mmCIF file of C-alpha atoms in Angstrom:
data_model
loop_
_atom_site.group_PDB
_atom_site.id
_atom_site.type_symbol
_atom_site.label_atom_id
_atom_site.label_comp_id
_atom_site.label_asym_id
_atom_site.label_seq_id
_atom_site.Cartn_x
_atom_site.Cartn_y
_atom_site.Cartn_z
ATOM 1 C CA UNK A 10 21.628 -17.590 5.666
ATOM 2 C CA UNK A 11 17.926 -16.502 6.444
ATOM 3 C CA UNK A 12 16.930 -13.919 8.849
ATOM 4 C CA UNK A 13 13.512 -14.254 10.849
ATOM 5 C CA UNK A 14 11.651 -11.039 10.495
ATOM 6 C CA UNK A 15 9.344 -9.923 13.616
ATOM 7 C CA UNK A 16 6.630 -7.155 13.221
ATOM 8 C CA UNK A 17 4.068 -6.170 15.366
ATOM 9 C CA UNK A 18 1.432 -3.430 16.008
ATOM 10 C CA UNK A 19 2.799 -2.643 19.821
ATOM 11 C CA UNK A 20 2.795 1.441 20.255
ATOM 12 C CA UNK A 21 0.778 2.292 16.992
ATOM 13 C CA UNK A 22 -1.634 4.958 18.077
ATOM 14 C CA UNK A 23 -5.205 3.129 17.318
ATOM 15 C CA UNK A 24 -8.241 3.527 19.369
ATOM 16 C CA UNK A 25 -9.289 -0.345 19.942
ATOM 17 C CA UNK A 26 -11.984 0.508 21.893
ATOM 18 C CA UNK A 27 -14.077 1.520 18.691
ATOM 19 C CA UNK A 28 -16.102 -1.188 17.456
ATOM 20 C CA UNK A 29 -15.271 -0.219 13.692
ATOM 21 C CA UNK A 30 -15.304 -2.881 10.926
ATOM 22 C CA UNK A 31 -12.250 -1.499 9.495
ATOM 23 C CA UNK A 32 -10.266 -1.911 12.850
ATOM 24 C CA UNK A 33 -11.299 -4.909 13.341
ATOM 25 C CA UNK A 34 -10.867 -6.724 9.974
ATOM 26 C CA UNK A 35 -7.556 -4.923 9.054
ATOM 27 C CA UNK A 36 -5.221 -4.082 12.085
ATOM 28 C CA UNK A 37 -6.016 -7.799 12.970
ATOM 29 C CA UNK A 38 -5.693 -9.685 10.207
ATOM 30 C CA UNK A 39 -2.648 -7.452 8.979
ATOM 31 C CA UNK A 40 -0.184 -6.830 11.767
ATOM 32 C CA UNK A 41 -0.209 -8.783 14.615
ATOM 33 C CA UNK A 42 2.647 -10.862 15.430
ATOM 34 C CA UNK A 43 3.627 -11.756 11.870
ATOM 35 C CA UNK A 44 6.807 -13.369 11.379
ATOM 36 C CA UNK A 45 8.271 -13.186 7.878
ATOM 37 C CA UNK A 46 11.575 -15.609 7.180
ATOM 38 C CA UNK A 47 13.959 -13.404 5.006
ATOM 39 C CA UNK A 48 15.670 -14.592 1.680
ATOM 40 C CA UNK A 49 19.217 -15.780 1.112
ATOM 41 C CA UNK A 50 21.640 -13.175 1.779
ATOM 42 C CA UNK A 51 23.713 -13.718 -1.284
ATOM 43 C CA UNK A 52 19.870 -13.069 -3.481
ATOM 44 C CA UNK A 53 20.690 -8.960 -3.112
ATOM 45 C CA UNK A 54 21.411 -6.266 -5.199
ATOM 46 C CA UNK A 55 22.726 -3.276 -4.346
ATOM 47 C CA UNK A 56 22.480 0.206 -5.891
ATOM 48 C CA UNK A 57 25.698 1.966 -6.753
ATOM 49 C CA UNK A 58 26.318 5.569 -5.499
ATOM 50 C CA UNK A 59 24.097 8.064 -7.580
ATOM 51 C CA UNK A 60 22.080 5.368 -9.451
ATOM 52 C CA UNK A 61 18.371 5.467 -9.994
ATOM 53 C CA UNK A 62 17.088 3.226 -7.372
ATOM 54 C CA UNK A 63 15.957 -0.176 -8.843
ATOM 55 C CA UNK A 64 13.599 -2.370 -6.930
ATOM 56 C CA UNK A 65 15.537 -5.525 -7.035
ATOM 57 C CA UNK A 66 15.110 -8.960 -8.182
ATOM 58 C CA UNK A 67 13.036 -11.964 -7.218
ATOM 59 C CA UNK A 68 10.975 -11.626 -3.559
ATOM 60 C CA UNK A 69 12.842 -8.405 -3.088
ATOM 61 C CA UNK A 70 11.810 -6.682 -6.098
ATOM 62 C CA UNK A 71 8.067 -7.418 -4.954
ATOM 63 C CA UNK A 72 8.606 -6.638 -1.767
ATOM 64 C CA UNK A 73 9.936 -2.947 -2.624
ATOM 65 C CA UNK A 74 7.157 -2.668 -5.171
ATOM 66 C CA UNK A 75 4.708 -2.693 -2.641
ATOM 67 C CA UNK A 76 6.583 -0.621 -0.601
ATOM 68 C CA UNK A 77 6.131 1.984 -2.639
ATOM 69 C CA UNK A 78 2.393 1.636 -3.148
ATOM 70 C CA UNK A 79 2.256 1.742 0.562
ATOM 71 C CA UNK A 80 4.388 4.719 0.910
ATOM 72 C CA UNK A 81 2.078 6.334 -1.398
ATOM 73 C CA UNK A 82 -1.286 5.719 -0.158
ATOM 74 C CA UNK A 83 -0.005 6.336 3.545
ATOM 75 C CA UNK A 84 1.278 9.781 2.406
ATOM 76 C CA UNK A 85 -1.768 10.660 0.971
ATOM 77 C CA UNK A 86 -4.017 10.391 3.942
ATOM 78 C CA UNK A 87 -1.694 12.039 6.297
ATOM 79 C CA UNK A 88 -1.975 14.591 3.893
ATOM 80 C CA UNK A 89 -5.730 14.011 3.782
ATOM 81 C CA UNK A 90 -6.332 13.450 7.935
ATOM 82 C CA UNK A 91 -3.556 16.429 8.593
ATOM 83 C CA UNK A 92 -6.352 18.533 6.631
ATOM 84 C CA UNK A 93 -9.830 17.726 6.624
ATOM 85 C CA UNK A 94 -11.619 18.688 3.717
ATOM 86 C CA UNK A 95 -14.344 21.141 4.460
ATOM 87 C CA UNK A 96 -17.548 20.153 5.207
ATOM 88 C CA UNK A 97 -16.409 16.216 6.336
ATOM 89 C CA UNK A 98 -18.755 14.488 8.289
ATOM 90 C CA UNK A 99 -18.151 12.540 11.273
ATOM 91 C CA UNK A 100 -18.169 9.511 9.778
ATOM 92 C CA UNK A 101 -16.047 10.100 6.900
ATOM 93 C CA UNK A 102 -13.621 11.811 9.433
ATOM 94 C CA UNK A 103 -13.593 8.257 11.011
ATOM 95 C CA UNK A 104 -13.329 6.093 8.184
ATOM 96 C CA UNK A 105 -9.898 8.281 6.731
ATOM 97 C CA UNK A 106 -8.292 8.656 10.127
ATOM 98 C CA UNK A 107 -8.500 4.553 10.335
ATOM 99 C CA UNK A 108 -6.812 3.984 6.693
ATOM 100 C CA UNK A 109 -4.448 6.363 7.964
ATOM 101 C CA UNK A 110 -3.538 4.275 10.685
ATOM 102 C CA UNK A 111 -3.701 1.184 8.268
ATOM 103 C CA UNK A 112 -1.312 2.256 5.628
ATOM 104 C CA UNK A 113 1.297 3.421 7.700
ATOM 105 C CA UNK A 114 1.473 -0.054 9.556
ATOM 106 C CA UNK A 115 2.020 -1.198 6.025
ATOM 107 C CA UNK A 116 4.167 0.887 4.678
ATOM 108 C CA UNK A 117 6.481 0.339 8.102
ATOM 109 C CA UNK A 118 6.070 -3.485 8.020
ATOM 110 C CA UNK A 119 7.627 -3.488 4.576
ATOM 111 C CA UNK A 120 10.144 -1.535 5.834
ATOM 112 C CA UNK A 121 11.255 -3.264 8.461
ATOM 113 C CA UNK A 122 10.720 -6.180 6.510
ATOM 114 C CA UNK A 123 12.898 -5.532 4.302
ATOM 115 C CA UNK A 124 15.363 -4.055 5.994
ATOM 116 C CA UNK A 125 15.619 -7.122 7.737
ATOM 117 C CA UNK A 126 16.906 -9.272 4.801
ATOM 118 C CA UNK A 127 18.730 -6.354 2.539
ATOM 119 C CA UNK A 128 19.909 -3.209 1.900
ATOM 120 C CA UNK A 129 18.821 -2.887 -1.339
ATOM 121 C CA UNK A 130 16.111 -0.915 0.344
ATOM 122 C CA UNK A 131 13.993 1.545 -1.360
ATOM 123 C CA UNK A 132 14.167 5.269 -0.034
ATOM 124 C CA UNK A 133 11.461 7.206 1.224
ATOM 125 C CA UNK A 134 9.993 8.373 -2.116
ATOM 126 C CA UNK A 135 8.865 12.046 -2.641
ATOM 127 C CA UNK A 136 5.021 12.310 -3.840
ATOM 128 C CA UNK A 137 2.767 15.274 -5.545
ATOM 129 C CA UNK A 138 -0.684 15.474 -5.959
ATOM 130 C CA UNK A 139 -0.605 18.056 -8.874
ATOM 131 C CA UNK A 140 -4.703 17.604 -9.895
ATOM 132 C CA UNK A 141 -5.738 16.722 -6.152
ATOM 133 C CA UNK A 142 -7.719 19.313 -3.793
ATOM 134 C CA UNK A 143 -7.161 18.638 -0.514
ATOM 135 C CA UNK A 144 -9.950 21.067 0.649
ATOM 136 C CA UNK A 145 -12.527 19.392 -1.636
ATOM 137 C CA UNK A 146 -14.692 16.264 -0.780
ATOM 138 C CA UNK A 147 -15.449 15.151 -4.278
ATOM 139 C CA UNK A 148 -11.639 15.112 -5.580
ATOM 140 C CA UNK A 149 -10.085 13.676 -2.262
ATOM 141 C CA UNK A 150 -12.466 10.745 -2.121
ATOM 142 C CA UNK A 151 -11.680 10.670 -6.332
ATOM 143 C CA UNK A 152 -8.188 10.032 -5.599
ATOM 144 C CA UNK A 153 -8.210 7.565 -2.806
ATOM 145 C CA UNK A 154 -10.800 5.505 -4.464
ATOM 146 C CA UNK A 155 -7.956 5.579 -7.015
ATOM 147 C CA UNK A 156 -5.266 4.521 -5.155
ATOM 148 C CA UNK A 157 -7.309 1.981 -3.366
ATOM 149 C CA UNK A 158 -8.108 0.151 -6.809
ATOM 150 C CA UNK A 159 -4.632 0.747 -7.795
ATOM 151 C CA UNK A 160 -3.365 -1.005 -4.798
ATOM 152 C CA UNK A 161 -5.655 -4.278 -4.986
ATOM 153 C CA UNK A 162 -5.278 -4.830 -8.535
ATOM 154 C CA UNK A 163 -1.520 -4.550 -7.613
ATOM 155 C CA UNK A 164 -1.016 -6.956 -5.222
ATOM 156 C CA UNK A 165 -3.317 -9.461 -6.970
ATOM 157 C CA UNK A 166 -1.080 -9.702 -9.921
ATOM 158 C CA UNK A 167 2.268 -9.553 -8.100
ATOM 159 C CA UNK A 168 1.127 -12.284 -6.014
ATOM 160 C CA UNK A 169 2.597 -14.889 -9.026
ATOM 161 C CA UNK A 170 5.952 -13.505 -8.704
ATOM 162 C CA UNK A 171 6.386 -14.008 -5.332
ATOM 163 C CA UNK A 172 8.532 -17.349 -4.354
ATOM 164 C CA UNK A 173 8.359 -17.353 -0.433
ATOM 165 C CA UNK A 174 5.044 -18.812 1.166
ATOM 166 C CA UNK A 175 5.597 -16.716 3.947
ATOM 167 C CA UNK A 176 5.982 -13.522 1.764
ATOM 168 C CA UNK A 177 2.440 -14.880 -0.071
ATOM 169 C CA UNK A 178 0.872 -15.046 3.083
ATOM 170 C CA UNK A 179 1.623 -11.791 3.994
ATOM 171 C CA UNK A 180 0.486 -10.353 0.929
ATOM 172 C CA UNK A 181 -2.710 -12.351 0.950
ATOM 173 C CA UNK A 182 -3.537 -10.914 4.391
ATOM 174 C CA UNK A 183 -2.893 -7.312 3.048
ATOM 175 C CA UNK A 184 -5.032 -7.396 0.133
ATOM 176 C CA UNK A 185 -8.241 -8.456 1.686
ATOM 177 C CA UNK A 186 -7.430 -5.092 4.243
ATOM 178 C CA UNK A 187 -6.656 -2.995 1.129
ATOM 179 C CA UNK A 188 -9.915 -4.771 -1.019
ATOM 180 C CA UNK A 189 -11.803 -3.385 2.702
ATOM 181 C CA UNK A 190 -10.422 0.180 1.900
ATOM 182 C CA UNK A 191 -11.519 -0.021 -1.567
ATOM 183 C CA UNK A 192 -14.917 -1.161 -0.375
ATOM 184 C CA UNK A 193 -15.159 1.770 2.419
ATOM 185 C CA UNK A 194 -14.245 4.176 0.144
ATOM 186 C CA UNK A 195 -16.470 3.544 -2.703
ATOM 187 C CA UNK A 196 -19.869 3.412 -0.206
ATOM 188 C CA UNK A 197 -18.662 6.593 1.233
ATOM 189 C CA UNK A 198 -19.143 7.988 -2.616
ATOM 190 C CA UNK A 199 -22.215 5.710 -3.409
ATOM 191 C CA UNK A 200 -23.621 5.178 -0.078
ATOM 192 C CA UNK A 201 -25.960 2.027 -0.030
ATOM 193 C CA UNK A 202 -25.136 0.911 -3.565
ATOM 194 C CA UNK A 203 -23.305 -1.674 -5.059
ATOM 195 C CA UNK A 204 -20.968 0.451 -6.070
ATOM 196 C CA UNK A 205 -18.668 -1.039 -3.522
ATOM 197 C CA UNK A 206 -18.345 -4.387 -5.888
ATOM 198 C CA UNK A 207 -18.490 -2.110 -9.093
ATOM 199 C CA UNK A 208 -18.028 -4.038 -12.700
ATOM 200 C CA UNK A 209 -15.145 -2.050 -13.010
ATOM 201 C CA UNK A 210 -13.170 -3.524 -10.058
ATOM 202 C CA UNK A 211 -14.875 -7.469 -10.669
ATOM 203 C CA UNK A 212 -14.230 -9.251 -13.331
ATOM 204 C CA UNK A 213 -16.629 -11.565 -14.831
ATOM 205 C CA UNK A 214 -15.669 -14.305 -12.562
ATOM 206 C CA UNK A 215 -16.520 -12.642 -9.989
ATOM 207 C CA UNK A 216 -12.586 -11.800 -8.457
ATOM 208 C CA UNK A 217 -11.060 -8.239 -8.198
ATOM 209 C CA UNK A 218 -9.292 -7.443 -11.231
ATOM 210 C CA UNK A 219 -5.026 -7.935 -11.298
ATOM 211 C CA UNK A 220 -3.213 -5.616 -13.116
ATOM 212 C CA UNK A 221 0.825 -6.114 -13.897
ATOM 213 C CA UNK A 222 3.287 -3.452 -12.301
ATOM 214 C CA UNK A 223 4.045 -2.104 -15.736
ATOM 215 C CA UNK A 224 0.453 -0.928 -15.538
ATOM 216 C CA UNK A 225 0.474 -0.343 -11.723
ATOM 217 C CA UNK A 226 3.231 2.005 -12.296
ATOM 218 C CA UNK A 227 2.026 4.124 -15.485
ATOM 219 C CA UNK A 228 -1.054 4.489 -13.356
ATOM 220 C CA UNK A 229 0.318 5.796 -10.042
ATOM 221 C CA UNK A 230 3.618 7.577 -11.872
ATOM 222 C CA UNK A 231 2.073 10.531 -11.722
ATOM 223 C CA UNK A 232 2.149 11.031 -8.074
ATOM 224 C CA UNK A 233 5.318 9.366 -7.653
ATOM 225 C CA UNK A 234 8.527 12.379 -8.005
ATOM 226 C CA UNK A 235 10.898 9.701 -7.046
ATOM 227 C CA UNK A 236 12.328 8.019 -10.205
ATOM 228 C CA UNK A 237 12.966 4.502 -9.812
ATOM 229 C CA UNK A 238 13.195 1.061 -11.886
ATOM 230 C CA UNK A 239 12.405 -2.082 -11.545
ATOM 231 C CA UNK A 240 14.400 -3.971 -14.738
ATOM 232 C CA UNK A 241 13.172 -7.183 -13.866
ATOM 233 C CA UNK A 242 9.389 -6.660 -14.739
ATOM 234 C CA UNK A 243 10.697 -4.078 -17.940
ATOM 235 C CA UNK A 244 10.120 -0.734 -15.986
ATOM 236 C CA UNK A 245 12.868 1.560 -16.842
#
């Protein structure tokens, strides 16, 4: 049996007034009123007591995947916005507090989204940021520029293993506010350069780079604490 899935942005905390390009591409093209349609019920797996958690198979192993990413790039800037680093300008203070806002609407529409279709759900993961000073410009900027390549290249190669449209949609809509982020973040380093479309993020056709989860993982497994699997894509 499938279960409609509805999300929507009513009571997040955003400032709409603000004309700011990354309000107005993201929080709209992400979050309002989408609908996902949930998976069989008989496609879940469930974790046994005191397991490792593993992300699941099929749509739901995707799903979860990115729930992690967003998990992790919305604790690090409530970490970051909680904090200012010394020194931060207005509009750096701006841009943050919005992809604040941004990745926590993620990381709770995959929650509820997946909650809505199993309970192979994956727990709210513990994060460390052993080489990351919060108080310094250069090395907080470092690491979301990090996470914010991280995150694209993950979603563009994950897209192939998703089976739902709806899911693909979704996905597709979430990237391009992510790719944003990326963007934002790099011009706040490199401020009227290209360095928002470096070489190292396009490929030579001109798309952002996709990188598999294996890679995805080894990359961000160092702030992750949380152990967790995902068998299917041969992460153990």
């Amino acid at each position: 049996m499938k279960k409609p899935i509805q999300v929507s942005n009513q009571g997040a905390t955003l400032d709409t007034g603000r004309r700011n390009f990354l309000k107005l591409s993201g929080i709209g093209i992400a979050v309002a009123g989408l609908t996902l349609i949930g998976c069989d019920d008989d496609d879940f797996e469930y974790m046994e007591p005191n397991k490792i958690f593993d992300l699941g198979t099929g749509d739901v192993g995707v799903l979860n995947y990115a729930y992690a990413l967003e998990q992790l790039e919305a604790d690090f800037y409530t970490k970051v916005v909680n904090n200012f680093y010394s020194g931060i300008s207005n509009a750096e203070k701006e841009v943050l507090t919005d992809l604040y806002h941004h990745e926590v609407i993620h990381r709770d529409f995959f929650k509820a989204a997946i909650s809505g279709v199993t309970n192979n759900v994956l727990p709210t993961l513990e994060f460390q940021y052993t080489n990351v000073n919060f108080n310094d410009r250069n090395s907080v900027l470092a690491t979301a520029k990090a996470l914010e390549d991280t995150g694209v290249a993950a979603y563009n190669a994950a897209g192939k293993y998703i089976t739902n449209p709806a899911y693909l949609v979704i996905a597709g809509k979430i990237v391009s506010v992510e790719a944003r982020h990326a963007s934002a973040i790099r011009d706040l380093i490199n401020p009227g350069t290209a360095a928002f479309s470096g070489d190292d993020v396009i490929n030579a056709n001109g798309l952002d780079v996709a990188k598999e989860p294996k890679d995805i993982v080894m990359a961000a497994g160092g702030f992750i604490k949380t152990p967790f699997t995902w068998k299917e894509q041969g992460i153990n």
